[in-house]
Coordinates of C-alpha atoms and ligand atoms in Angstrom, one line a residue:
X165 CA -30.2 -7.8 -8.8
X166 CA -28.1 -5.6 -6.3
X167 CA -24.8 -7.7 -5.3
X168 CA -23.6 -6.9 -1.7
X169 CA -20.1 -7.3 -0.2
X170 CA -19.3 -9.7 2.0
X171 CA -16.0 -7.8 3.1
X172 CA -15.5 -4.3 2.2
X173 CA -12.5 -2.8 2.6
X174 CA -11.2 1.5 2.4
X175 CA -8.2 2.6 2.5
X176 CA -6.6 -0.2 4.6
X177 CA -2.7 0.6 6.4
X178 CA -1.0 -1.5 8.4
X179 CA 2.0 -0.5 9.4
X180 CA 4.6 -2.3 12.1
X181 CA 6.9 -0.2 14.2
X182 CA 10.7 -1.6 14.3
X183 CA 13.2 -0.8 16.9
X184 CA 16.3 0.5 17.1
X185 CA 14.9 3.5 15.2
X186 CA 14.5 1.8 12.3
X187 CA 11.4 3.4 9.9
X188 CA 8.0 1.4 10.2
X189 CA 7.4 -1.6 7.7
X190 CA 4.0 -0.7 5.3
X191 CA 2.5 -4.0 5.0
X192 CA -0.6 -2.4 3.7
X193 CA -0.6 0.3 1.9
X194 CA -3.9 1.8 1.2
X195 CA -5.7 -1.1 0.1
X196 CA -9.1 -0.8 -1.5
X197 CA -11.1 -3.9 -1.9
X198 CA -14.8 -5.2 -2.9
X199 CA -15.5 -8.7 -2.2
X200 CA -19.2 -9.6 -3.6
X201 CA -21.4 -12.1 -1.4
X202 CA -21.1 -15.5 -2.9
X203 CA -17.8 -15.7 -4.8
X204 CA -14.3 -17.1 -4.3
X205 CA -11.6 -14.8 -4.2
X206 CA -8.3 -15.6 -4.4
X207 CA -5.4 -13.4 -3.1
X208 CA -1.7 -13.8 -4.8
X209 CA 1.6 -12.1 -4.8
X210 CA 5.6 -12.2 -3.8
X211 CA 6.2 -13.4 -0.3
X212 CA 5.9 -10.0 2.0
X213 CA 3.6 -8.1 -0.3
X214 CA 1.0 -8.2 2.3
X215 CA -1.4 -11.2 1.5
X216 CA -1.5 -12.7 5.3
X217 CA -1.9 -9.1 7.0
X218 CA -5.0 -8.6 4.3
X219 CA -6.0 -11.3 5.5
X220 CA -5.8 -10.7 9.4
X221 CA -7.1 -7.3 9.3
X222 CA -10.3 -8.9 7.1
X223 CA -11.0 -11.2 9.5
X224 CA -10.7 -9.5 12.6
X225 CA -7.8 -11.3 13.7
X226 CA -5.7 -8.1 13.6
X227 CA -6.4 -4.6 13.8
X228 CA -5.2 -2.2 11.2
X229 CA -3.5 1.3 11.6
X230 CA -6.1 3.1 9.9
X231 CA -8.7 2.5 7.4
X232 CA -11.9 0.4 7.3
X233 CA -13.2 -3.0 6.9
X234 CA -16.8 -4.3 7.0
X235 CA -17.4 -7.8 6.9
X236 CA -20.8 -10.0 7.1
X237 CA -22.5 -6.6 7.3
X238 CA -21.1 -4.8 9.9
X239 CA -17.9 -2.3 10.1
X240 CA -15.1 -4.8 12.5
X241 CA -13.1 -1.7 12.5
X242 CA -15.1 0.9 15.2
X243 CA -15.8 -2.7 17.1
X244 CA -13.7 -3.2 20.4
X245 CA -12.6 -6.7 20.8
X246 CA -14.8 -8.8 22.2
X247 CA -17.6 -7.4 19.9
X248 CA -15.6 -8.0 16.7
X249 CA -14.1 -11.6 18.3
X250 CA -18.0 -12.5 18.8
X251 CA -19.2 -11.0 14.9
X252 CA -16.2 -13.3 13.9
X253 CA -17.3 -15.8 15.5
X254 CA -20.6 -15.9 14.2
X255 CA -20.0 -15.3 10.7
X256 CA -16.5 -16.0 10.0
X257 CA -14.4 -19.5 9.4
X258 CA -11.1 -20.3 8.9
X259 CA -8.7 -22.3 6.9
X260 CA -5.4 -21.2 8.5
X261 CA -2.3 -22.7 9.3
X262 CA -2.1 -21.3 12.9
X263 CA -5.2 -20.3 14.4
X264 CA -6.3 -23.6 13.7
X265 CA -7.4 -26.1 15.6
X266 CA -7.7 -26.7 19.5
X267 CA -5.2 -28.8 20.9
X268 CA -6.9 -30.2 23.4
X269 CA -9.8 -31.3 21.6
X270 CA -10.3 -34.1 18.8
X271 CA -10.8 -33.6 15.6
X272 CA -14.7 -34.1 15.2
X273 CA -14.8 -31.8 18.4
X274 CA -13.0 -28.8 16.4
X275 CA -15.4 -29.5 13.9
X276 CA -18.2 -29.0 15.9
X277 CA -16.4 -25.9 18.0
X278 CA -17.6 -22.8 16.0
X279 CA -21.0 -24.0 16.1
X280 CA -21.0 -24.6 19.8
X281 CA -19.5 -21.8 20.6
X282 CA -22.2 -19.8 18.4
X283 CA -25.0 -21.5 20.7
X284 CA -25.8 -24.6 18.1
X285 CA -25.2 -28.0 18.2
X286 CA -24.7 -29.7 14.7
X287 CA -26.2 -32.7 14.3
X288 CA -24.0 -35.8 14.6
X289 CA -24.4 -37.1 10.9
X290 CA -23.5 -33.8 9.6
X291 CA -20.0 -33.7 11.5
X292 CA -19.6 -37.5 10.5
X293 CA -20.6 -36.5 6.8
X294 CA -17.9 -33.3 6.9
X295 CA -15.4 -35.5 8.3
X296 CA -15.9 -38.2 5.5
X297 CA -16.1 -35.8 2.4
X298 CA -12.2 -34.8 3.5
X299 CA -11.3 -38.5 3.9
X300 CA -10.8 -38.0 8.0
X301 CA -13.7 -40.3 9.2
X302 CA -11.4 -42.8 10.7
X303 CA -9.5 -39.9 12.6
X304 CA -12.4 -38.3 13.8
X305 CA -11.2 -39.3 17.5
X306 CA -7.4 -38.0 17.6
X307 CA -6.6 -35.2 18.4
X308 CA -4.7 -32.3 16.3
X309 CA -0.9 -33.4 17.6
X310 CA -1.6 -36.5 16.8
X311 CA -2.6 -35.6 12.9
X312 CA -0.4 -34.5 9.9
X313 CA -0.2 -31.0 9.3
X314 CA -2.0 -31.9 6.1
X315 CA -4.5 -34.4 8.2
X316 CA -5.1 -31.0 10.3
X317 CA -5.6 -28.7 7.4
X318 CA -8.7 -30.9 6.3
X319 CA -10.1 -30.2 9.3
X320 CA -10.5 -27.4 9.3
X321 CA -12.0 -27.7 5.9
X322 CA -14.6 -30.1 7.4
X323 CA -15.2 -27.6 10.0
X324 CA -16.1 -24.9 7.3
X325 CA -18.1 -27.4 5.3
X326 CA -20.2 -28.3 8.4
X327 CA -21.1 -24.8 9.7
X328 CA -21.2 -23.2 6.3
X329 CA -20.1 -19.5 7.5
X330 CA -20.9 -16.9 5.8
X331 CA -17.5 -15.6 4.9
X332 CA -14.6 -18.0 4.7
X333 CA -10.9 -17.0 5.0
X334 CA -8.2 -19.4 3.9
X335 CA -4.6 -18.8 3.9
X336 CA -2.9 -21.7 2.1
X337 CA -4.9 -24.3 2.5
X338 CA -3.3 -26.3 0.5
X339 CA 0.0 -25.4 1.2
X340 CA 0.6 -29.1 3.7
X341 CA -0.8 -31.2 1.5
X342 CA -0.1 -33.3 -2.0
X343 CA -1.3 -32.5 -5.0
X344 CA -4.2 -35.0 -4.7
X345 CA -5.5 -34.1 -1.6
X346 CA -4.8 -30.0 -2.5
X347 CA -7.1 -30.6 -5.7
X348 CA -9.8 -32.4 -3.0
X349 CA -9.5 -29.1 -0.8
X350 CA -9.6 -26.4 -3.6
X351 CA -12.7 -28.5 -4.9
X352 CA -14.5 -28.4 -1.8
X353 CA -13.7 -24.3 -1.1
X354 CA -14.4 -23.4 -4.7
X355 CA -18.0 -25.6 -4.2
X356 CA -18.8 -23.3 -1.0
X357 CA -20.6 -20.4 -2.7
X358 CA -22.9 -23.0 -4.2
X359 CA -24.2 -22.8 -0.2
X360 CA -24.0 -19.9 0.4
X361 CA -20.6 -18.8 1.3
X362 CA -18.5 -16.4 0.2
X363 CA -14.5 -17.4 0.2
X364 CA -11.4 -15.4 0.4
X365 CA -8.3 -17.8 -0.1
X366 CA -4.9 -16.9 -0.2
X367 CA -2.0 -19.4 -2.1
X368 CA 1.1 -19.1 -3.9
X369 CA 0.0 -21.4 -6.7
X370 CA -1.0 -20.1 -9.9
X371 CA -3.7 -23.0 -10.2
X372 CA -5.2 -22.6 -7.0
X373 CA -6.0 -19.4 -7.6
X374 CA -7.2 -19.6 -11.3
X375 CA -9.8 -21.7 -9.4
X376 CA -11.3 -18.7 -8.2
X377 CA -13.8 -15.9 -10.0
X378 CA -11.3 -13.3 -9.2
X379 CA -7.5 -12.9 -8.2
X380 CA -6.5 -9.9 -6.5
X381 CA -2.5 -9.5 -6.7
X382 CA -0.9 -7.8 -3.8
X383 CA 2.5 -6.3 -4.4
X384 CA 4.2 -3.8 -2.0
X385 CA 0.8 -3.5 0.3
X386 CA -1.1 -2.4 -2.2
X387 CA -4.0 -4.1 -5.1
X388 CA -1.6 -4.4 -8.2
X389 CA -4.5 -6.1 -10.5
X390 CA -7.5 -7.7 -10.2
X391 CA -7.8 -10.0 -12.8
X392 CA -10.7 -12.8 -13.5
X393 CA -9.9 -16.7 -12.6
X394 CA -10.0 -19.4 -15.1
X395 CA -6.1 -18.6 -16.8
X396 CA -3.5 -20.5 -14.7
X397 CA -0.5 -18.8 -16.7
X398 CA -2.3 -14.9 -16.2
X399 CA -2.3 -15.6 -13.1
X400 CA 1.6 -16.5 -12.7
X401 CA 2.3 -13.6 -15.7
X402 CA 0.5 -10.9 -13.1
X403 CA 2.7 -12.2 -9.6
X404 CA 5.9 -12.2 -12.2
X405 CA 5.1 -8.7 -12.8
X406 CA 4.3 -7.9 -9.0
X407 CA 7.3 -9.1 -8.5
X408 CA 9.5 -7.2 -11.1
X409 CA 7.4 -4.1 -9.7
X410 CA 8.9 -4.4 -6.1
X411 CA 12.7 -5.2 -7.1
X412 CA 12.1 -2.0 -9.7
X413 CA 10.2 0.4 -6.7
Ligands
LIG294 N1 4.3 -8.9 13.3 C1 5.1 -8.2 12.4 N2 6.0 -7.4 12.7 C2 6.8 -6.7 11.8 N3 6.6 -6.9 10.5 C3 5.7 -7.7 10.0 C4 4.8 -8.5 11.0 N4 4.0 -9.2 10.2 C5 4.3 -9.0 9.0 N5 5.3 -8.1 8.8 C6 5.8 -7.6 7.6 O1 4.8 -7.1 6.8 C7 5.0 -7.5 5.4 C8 3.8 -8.3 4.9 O2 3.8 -9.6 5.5 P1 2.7 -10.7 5.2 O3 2.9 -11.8 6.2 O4 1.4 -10.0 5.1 O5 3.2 -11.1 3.7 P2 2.7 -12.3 2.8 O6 2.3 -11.7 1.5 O7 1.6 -13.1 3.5 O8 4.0 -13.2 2.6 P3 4.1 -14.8 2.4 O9 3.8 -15.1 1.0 O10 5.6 -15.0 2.7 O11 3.3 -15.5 3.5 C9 6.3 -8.2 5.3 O12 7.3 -7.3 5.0 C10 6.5 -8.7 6.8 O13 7.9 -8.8 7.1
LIG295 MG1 1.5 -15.1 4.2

């Protein structure tokens, strides 16, 4: 069976000018990456070594310096915005910490947004049922202020597990929340290819991302390792050494 790639990326550089003549910070550096359709990927590395910007520029949410990326089947990178905001929206969800939720809305009416937006209208029970299997049915009705930042977090979990996108980006999604309810959210990301899904999650903790069939390890902007998921302490051993390669460089 041919696999296909949910998000291929080539030669990926991001680069941020600084002022006062300062040289440009690489915060990717030539990044080559293969995500197959259907698995969970998890992104590690130091703080700075480019996870979040992968991220970004994966997702359409920011637009690299050079380089491409296809994602759901189509290259984001020769799309102008409101095409590639509109593919995203489409095909794309996210488990963020900003780009979250909508403030003015409650929380069963973020979980209903993307599909809405795409044209659809979920049906009742199955935004009831998301909202449940995160433990927010009672809180369906407030709105994101008035939730924890963990409380919002499973949100926008429920949100992915109602529409099922094709690709799902998640940039520590268990970052807000205690160990219990992190184990419920890592459970329900790493059940999404079972629909379908393909996810792309990014964490700090060794054990999230052992949950995952792969772990990419960023160090410096660039793929350090790829390893397979399943060893907790590989996982740390391989950020360790990231790490040691960026005080060395
Ligand atoms: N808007 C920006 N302007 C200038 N530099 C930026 C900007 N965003 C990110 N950077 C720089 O790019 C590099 C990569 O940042 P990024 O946020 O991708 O790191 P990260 O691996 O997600 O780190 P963390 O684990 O701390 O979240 C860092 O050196 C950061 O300072
Ligand atoms: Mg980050």
């Amino acid at each position: 069976m041919q696999t296909t790639s949910a998000v291929l990326i080539r030669d990926l550089v991001k680069t941020y000018p600084q002022p006062h003549g300062l040289p440009p910070v690489t915060a990717l550096d030539h990044v080559h990456l293969d995500v197959p359709a259907g698995t969970f990927t998890a992104v590690v590395g130091p703080s700075g070594s480019g996870k979040s910007t992968l991220l970004h520029c994966a997702a359409g949410l920011d637009e690299p310096t050079s380089g491409s990326v296809v994602l759901a089947g189509a290259e984001i990178t020769a799309m102008k915005p409101r095409r590639r905001g509109a593919h995203r929206c489409a095909h794309v969800g996210f488990v963020f910490q900003e780009y979250n939720l909508v403030s003015s809305l409650s929380a069963r009416d973020n979980v209903e947004l993307p599909a809405r937006l795409g044209g659809r209208r979920l049906p009742a029970a199955h935004v009831t049922e998301a909202l449940e299997r995160v433990g927010l049915a009672d809180r369906a009705r407030l709105r994101p202020h008035e939730l924890s930042g963990g409380e919002r977090q499973r949100v926008a979990v429920a949100r992915v597990l109602a529409t099922a996108p094709e690709v799902v980006f998640a940039d520590e999604p268990t970052g807000a929340l205690d160990i219990s309810a992190g184990a419920i959210v890592l459970d329900w990301l790493a059940a999404l290819p079972r629909q379908g899904s393909t996810v792309v999650m990014v964490t700090h903790d060794p054990r999230a991302a052992a949950r995952a069939d792969r772990v990419v390890v960023m160090s410096a902007g660039r793929v350090a390792d790829v390893l397979p998921g399943g060893d907790e302490a590989a996982v740390a051993a391989a950020v360790l050494r990231a790490r040691q390669e960026e005080v060395a460089a």
